[in-house]
mmCIF file of C-alpha atoms in Angstrom:
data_model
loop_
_atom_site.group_PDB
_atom_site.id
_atom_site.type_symbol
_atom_site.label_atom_id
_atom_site.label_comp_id
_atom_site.label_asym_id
_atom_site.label_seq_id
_atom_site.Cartn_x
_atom_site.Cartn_y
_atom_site.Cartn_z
ATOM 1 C CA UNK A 1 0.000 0.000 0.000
ATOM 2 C CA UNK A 2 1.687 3.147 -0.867
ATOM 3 C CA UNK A 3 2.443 5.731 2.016
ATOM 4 C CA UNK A 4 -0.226 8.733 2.747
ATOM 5 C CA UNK A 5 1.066 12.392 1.628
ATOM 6 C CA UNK A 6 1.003 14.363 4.318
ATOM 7 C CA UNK A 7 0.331 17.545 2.803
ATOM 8 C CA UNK A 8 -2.468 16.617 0.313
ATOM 9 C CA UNK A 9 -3.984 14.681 3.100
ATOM 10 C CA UNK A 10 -4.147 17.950 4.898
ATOM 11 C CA UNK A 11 -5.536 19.792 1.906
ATOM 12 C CA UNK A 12 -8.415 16.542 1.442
ATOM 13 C CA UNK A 13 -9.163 18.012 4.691
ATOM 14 C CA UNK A 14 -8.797 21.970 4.154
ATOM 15 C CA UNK A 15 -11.504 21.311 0.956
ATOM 16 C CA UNK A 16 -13.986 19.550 2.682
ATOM 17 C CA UNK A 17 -14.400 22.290 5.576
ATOM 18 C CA UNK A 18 -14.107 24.985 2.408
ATOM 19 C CA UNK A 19 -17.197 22.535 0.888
ATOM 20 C CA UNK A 20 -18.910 22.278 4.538
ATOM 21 C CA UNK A 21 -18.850 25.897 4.344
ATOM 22 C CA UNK A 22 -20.433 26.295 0.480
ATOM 23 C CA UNK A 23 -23.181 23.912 1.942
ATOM 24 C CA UNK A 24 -23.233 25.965 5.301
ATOM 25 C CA UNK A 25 -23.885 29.258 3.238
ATOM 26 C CA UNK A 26 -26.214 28.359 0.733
ATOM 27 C CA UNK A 27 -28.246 25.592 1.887
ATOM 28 C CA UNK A 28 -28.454 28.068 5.877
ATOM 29 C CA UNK A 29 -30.132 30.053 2.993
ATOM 30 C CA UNK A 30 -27.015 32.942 4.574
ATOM 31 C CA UNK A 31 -25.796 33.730 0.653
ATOM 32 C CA UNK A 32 -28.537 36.413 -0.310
ATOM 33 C CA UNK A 33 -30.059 36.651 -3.563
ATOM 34 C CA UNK A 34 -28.109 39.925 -5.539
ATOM 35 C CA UNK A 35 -31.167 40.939 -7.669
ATOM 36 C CA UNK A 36 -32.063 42.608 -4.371
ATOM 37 C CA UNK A 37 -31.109 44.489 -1.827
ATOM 38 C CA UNK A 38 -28.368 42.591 0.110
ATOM 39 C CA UNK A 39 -27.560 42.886 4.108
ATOM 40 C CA UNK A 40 -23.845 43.984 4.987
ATOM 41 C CA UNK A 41 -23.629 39.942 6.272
ATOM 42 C CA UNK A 42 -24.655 38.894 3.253
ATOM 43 C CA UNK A 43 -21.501 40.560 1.278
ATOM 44 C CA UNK A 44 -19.603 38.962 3.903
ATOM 45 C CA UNK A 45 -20.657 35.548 3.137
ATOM 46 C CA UNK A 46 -20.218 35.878 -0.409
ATOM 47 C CA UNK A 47 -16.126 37.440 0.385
ATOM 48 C CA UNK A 48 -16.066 33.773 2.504
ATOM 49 C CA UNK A 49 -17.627 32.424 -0.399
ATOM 50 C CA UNK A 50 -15.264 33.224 -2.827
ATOM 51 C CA UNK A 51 -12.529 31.793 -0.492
ATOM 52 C CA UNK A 52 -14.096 28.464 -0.712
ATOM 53 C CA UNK A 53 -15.441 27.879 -4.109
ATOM 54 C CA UNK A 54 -12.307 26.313 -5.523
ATOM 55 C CA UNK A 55 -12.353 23.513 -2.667
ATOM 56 C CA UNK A 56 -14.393 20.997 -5.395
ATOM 57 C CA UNK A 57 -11.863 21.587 -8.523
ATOM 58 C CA UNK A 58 -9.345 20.640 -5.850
ATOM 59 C CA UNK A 59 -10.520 17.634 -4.794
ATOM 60 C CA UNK A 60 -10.686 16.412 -8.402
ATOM 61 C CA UNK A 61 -7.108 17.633 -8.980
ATOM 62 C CA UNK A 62 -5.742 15.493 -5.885
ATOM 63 C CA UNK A 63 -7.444 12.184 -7.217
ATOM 64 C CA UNK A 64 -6.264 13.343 -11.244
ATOM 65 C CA UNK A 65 -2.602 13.923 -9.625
ATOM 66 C CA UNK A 66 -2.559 9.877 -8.408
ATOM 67 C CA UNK A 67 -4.638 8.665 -11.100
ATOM 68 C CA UNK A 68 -2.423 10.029 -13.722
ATOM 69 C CA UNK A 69 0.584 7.651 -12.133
ATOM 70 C CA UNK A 70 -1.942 4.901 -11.186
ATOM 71 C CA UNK A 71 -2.346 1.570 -12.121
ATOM 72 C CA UNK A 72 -6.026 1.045 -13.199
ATOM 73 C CA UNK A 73 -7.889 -0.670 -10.295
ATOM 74 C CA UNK A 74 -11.669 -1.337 -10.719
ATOM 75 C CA UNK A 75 -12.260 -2.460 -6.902
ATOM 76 C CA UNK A 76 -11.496 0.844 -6.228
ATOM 77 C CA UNK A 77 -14.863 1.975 -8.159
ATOM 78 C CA UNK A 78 -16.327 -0.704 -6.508
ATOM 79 C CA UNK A 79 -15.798 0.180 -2.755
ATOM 80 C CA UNK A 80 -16.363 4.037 -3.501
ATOM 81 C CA UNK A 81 -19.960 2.603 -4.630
ATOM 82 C CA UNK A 82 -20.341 0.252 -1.860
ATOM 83 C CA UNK A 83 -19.635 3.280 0.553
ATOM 84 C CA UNK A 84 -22.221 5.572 -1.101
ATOM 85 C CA UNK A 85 -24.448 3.199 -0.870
ATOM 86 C CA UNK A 86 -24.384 2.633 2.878
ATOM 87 C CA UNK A 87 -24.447 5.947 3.661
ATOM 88 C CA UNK A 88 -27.958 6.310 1.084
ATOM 89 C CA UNK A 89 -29.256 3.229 2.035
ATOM 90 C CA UNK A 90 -27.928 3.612 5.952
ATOM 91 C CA UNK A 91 -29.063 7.153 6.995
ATOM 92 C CA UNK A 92 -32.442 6.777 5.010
ATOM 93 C CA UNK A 93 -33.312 3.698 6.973
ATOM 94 C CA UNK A 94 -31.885 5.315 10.145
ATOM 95 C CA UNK A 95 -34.259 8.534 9.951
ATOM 96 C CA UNK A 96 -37.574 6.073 9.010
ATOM 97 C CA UNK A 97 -36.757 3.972 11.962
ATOM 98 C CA UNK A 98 -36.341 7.190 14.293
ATOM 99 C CA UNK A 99 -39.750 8.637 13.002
ATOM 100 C CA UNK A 100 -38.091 11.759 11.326
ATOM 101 C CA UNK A 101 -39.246 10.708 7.730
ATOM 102 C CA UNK A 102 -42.338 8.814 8.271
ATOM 103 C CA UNK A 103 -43.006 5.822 6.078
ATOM 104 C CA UNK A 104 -46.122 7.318 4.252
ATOM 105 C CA UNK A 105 -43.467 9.712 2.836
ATOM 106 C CA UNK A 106 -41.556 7.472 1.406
ATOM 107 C CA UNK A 107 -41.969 7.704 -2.713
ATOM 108 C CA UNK A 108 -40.710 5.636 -5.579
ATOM 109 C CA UNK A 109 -38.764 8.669 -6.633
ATOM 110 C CA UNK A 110 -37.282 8.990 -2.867
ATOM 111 C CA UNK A 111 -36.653 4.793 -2.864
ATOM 112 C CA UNK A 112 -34.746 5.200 -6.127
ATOM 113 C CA UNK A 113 -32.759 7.884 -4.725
ATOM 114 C CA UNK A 114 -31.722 5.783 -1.818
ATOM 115 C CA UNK A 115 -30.774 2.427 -3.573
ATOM 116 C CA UNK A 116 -29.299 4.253 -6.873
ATOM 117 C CA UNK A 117 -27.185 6.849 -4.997
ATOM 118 C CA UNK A 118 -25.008 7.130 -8.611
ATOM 119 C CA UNK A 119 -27.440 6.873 -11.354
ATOM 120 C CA UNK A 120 -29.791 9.086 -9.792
ATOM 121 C CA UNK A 121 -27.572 11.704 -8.954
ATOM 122 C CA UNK A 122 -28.331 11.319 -5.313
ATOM 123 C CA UNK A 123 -24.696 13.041 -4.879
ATOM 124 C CA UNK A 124 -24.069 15.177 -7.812
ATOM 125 C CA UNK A 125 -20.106 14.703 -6.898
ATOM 126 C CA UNK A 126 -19.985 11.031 -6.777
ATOM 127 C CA UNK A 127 -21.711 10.584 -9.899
ATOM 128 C CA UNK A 128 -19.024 13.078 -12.066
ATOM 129 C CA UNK A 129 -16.543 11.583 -9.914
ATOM 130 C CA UNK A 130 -17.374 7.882 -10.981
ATOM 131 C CA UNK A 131 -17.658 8.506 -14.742
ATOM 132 C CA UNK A 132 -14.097 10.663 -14.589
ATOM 133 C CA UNK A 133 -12.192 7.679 -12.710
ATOM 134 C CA UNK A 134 -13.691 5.173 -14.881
ATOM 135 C CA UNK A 135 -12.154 7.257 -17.737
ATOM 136 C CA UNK A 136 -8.830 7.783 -16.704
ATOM 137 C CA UNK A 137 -7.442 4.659 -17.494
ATOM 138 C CA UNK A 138 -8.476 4.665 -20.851
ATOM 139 C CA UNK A 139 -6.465 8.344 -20.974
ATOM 140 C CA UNK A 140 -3.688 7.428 -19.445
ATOM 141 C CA UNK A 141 -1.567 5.969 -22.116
ATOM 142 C CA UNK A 142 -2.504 8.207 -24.298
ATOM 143 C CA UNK A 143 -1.781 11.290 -22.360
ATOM 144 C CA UNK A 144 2.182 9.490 -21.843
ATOM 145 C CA UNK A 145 2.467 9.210 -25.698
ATOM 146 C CA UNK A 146 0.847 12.430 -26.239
ATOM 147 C CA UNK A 147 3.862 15.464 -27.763
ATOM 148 C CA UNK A 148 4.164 17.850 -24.486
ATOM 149 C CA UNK A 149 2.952 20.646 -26.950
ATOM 150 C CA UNK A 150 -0.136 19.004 -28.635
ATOM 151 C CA UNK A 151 -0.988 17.862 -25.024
ATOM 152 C CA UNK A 152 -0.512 21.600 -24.205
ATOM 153 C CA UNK A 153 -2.689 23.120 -26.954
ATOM 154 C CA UNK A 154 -5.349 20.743 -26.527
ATOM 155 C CA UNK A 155 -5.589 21.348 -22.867
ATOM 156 C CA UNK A 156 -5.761 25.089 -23.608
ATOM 157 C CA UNK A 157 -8.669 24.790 -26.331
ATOM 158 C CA UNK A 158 -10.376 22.621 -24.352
ATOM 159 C CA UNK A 159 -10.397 25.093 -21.281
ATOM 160 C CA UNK A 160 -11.458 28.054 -23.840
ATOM 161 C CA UNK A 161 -14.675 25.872 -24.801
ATOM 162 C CA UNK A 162 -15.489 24.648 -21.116
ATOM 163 C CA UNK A 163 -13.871 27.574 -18.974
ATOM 164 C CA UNK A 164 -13.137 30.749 -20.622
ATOM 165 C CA UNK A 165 -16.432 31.163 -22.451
ATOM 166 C CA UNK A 166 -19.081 30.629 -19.596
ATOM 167 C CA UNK A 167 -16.853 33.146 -17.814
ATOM 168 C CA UNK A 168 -16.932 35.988 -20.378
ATOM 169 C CA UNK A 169 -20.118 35.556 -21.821
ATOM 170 C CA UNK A 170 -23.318 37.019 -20.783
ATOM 171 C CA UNK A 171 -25.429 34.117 -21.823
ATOM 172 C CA UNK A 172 -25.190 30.673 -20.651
ATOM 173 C CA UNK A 173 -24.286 27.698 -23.756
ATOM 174 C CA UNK A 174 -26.159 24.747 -23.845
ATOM 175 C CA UNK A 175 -23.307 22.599 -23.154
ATOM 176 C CA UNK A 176 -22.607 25.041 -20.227
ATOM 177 C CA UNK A 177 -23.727 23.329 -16.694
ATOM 178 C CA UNK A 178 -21.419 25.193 -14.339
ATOM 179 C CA UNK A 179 -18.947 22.755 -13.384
ATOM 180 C CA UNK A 180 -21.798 20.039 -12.173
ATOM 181 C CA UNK A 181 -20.295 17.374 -14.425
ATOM 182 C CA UNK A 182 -17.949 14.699 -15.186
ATOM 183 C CA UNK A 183 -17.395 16.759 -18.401
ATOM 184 C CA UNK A 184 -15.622 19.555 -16.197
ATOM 185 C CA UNK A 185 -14.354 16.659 -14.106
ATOM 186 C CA UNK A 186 -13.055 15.001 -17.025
ATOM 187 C CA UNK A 187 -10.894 18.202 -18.220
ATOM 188 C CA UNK A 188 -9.943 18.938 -14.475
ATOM 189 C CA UNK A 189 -8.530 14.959 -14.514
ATOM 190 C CA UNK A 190 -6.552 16.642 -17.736
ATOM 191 C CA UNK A 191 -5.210 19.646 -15.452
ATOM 192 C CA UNK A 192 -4.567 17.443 -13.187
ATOM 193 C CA UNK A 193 -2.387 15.072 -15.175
ATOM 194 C CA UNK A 194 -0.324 18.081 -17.304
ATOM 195 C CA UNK A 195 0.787 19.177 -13.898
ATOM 196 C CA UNK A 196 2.077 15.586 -12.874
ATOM 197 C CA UNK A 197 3.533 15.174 -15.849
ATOM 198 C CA UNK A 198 5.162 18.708 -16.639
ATOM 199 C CA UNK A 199 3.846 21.461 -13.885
ATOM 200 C CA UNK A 200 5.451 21.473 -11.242
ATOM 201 C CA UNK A 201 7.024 17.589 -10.478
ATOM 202 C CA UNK A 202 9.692 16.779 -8.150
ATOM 203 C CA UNK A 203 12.477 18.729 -9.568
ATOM 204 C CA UNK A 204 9.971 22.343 -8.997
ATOM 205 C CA UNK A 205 8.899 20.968 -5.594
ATOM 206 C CA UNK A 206 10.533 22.166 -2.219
ATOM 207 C CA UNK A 207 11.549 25.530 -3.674
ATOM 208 C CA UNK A 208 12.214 28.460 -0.900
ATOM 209 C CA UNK A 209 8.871 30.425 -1.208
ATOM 210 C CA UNK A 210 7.001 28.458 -3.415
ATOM 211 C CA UNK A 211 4.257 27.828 -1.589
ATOM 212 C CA UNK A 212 4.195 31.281 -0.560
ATOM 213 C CA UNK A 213 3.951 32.132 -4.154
ATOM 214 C CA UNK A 214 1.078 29.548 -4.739
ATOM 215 C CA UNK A 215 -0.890 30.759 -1.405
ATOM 216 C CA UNK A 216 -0.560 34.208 -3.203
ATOM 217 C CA UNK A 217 -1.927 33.052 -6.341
ATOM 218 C CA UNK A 218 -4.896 31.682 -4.301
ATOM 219 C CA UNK A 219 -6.132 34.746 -2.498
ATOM 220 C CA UNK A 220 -5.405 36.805 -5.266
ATOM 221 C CA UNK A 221 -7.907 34.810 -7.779
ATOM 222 C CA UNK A 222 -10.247 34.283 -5.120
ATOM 223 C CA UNK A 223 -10.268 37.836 -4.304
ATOM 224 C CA UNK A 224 -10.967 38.710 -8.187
ATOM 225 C CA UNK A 225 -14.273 36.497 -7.738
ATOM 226 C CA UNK A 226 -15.463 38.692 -5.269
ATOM 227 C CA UNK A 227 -14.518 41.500 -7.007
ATOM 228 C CA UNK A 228 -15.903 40.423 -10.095
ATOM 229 C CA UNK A 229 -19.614 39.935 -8.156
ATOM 230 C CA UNK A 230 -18.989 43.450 -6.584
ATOM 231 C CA UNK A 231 -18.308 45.307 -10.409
ATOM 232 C CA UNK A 232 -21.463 43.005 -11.770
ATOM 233 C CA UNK A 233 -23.529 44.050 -8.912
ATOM 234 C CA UNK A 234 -23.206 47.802 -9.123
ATOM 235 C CA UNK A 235 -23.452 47.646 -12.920
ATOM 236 C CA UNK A 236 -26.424 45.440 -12.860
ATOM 237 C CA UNK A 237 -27.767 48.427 -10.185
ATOM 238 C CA UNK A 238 -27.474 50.945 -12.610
ATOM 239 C CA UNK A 239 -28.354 49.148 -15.564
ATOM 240 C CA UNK A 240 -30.651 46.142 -14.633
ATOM 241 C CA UNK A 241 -28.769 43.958 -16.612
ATOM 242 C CA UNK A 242 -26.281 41.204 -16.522
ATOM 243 C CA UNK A 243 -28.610 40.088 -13.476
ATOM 244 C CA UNK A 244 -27.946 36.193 -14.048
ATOM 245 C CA UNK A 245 -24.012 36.990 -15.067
ATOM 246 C CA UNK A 246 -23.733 38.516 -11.174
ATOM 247 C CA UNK A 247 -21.889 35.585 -9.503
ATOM 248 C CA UNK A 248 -20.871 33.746 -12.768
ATOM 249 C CA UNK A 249 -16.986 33.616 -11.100
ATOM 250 C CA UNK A 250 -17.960 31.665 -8.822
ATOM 251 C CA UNK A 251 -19.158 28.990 -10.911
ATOM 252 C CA UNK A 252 -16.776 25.874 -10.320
ATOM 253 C CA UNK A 253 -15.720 25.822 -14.485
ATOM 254 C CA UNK A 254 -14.872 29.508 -14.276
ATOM 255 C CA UNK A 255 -11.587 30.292 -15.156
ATOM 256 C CA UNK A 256 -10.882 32.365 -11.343
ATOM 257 C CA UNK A 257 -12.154 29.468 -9.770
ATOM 258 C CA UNK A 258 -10.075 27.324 -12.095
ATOM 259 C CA UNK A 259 -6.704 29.307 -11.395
ATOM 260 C CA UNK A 260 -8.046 29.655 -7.109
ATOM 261 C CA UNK A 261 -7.797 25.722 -6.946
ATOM 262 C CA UNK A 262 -4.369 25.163 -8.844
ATOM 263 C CA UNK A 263 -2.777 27.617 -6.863
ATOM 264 C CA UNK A 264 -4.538 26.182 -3.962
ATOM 265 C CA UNK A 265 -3.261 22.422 -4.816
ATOM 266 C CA UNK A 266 0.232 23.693 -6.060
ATOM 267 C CA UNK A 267 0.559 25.681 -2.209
ATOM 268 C CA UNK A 268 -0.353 22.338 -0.545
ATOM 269 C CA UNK A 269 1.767 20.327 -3.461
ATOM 270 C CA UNK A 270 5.318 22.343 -2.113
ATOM 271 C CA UNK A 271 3.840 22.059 1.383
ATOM 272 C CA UNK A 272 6.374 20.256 4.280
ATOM 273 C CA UNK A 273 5.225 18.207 6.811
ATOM 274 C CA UNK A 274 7.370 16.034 7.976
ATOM 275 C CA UNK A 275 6.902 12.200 8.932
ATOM 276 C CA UNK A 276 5.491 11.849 12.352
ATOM 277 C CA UNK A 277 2.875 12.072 14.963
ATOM 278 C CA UNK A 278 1.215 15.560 13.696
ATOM 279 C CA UNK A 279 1.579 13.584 9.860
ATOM 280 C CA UNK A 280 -0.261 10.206 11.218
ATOM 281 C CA UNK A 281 -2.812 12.072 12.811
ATOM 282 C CA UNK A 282 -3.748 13.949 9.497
ATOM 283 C CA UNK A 283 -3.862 11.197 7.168
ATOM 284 C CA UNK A 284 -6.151 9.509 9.853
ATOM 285 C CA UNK A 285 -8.327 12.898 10.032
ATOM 286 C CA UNK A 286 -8.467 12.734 6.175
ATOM 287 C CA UNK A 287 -9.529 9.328 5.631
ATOM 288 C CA UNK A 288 -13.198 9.984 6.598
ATOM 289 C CA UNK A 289 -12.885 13.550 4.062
ATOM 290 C CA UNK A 290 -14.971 11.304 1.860
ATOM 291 C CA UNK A 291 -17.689 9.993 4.664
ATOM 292 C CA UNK A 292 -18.128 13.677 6.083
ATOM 293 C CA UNK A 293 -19.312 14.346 2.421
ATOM 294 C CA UNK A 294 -21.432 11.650 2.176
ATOM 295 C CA UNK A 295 -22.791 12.042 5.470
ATOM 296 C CA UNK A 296 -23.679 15.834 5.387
ATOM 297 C CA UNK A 297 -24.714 16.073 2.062
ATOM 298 C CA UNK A 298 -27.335 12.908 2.332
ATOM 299 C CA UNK A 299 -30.798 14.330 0.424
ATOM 300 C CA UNK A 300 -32.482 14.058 3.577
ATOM 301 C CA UNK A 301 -30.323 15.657 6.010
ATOM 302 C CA UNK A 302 -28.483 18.191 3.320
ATOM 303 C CA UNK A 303 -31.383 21.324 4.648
ATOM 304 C CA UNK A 304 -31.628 20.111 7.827
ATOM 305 C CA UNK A 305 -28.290 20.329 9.868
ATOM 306 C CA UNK A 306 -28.078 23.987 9.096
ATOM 307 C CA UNK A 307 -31.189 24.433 10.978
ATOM 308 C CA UNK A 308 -30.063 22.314 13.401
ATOM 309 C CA UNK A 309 -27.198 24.435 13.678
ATOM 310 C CA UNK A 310 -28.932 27.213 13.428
ATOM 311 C CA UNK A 311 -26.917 29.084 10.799
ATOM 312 C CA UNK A 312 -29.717 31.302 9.791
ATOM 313 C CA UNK A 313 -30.053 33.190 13.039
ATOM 314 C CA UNK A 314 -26.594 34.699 13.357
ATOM 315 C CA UNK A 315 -26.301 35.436 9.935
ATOM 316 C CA UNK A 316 -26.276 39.424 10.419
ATOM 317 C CA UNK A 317 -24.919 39.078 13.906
ATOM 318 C CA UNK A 318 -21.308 39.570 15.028
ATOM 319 C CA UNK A 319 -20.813 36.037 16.109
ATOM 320 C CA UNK A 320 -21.339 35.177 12.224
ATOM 321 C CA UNK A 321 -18.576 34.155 11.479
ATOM 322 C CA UNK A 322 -17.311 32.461 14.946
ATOM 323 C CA UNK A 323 -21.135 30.260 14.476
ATOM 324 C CA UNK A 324 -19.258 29.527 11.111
ATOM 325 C CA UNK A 325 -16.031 28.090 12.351
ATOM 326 C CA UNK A 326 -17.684 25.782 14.993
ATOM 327 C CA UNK A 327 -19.994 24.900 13.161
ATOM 328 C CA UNK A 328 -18.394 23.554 10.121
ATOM 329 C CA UNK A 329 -15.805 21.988 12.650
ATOM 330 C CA UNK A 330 -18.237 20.270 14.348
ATOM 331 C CA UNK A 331 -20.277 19.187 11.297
ATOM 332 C CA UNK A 332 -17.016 17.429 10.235
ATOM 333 C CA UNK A 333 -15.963 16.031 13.920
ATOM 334 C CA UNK A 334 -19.814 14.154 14.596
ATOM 335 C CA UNK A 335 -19.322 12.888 10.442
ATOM 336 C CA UNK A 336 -15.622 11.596 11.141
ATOM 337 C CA UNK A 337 -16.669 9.913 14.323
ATOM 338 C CA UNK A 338 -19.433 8.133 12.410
ATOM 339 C CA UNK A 339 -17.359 7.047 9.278
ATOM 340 C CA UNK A 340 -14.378 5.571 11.680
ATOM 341 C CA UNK A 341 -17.294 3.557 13.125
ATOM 342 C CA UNK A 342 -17.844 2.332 9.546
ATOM 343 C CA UNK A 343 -14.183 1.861 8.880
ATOM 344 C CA UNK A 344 -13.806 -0.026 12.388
ATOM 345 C CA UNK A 345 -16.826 -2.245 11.074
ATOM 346 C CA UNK A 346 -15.518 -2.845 7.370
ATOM 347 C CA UNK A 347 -11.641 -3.948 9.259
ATOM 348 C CA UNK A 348 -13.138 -5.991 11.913
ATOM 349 C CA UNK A 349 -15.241 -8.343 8.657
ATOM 350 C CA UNK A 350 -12.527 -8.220 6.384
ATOM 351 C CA UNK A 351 -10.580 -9.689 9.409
ATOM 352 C CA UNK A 352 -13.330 -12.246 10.517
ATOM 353 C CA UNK A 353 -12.767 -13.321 6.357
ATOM 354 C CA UNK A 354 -8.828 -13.425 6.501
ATOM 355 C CA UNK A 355 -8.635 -15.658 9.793
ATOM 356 C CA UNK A 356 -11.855 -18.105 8.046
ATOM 357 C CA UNK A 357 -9.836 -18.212 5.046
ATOM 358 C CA UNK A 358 -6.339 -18.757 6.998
ATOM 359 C CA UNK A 359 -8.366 -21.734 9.149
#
């Protein structure tokens, strides 16, 4: 089994309190609508937002960064599926049995949901996610073989059809869905695998104030975003148009959000953390990144846990953004507790199996 990376294990973790807190703003129902009127708070959670919008593009280009070197491995796809399905299947049943959906509720839509988790788009990640690692492989040896330039120039055009143009113009293409799809997914695995194979590899890594540079590069395009929304906004106030184009940076295929989360990955990439106590304990913290997602973003639950939380109330209070930190800290602690229950569970079978096949 090959060794953990510290630092990308601590950036696994990093994204999925940045995606906690996308899920934490809009689904608290915190992010206001910009055709209006807009509290100071809600400016304030759009600034965080802009911070955090890259954290999905970087996930992908963590998993593209190992694929790219990877030998094809199908039981992988297999126990990602079998884990999305007991977290579907698993909560559902969990929240019929405890009376919080009752069973009168209970559609065939809502069923299919539950036992299809991937076909049905129950997770709109998993399903993009799937369909890109199936993929890979079958891009792989190709991408080896592939002249540095052509692989270059096709990467660019490709990132002009999927990237540059739903950033610049005002009207959305029909091939245009935002970043919500293993076709963004697919050319983020292609990012993902130029910058293994020519980026920045182990001859540009470990560089004196490189990942200074790259932290840079982060807040910089993440602070465009929010200036872009703030230059649409007053134009759209003075105009009434562009209304839709408004937020269109912070789209995940947009080409800030695009540059945000390779300067984001490249920081983490040059990151140093040595082997050790503080290095064990992060891998171990990032091997439930996966179940927090699946666990917090569950149709059922996905509304409720902000009003659990009660996100909405201190949205234009000072303690906004203090309710934010604990709460998306303890959104991920309560989900990581659960998942290394699961993980306990799945070790302790697979070693009842070993010892009956050993007997």
């Amino acid at each position: 089994m090959k060794k953990r990376q510290a630092g990308f294990e601590l950036l696994r973790i990093v994204a999925m309190l940045m995606i906690i807190t996308l899920h934490y703003l809009d689904k608290g129902g915190i992010l206001p609508g910009l055709t209006s009127q807009p509290h100071t708070a809600g400016f304030l959670a759009w600034g965080l937002e802009a911070l955090c919008v890259s954290a999905v593009n970087v996930y992908v280009l963590i998993s593209a960064w190992f694929l790219a070197e990877s030998d094809y491995r199908p039981g992988k796809a297999v126990k990602l599926w079998a884990e999305v399905f007991f977290y579907s299947v698993g909560i559902a049943a969990i929240l019929v049995m405890t009376g919080v959906i009752a069973p009168g509720e209970l559609d065939i839509y809502r069923v299919m949901n539950y036992v299809f988790p991937v076909v049905e788009e129950h997770y709109w990640f998993v399903t993009a996610y799937l369909l890109m690692y199936l993929f890979a492989p079958l891009m792989n040896d190709t991408l080896r073989k592939l002249p540095r330039k052509t692989y270059r120039q096709g990467l660019v055009l490709l990132i002009l059809l999927l990237s540059v143009s739903s950033s610049i113009l005002p009207v959305r293409l029909p091939i245009d869905r935002l970043g919500y799809d293993a076709l963004w997914f697919l050319c983020l695995y292609l990012v993902g695998a130029y910058l293994r194979y020519y980026g920045f590899g182990e001859k540009h890594s470990g560089k004196k104030g490189t990942c200074a540079l790259a932290l840079a590069g982060y807040f910089v395009s993440s602070a465009l975003i929010y200036a872009s929304l703030l230059c649409v906004y007053v134009f759209y106030l003075r105009t009434g148009s562009l209304g839709e184009f408004i937020n269109r940076q912070y789209q995940y295929n947009s080409i800030l959000c695009l540059s945000a989360s390779v300067f984001l990955f490249w920081a983490f990439r040059n990151s140093k953390i040595p082997e050790g106590r503080a290095a064990n304990i992060i891998c171990r913290v990032a091997s439930a990144s996966f179940g927090v997602y699946l666990i917090h973003e569950h149709m059922e639950i996905r509304y409720l846990w902000p009003v659990w939380l009660g996100a909405g109330k201190y949205a234009e209070t000072p303690w906004f953004l203090l309710h934010w930190a604990v709460s998306i800290l303890l959104v991920y602690g309560v989900c990581m507790a659960i998942d290394f229950v699961r993980q306990a569970a799945v070790g302790w079978i697979r070693g009842r199996k070993d010892s009956a096949r050993g007997a």
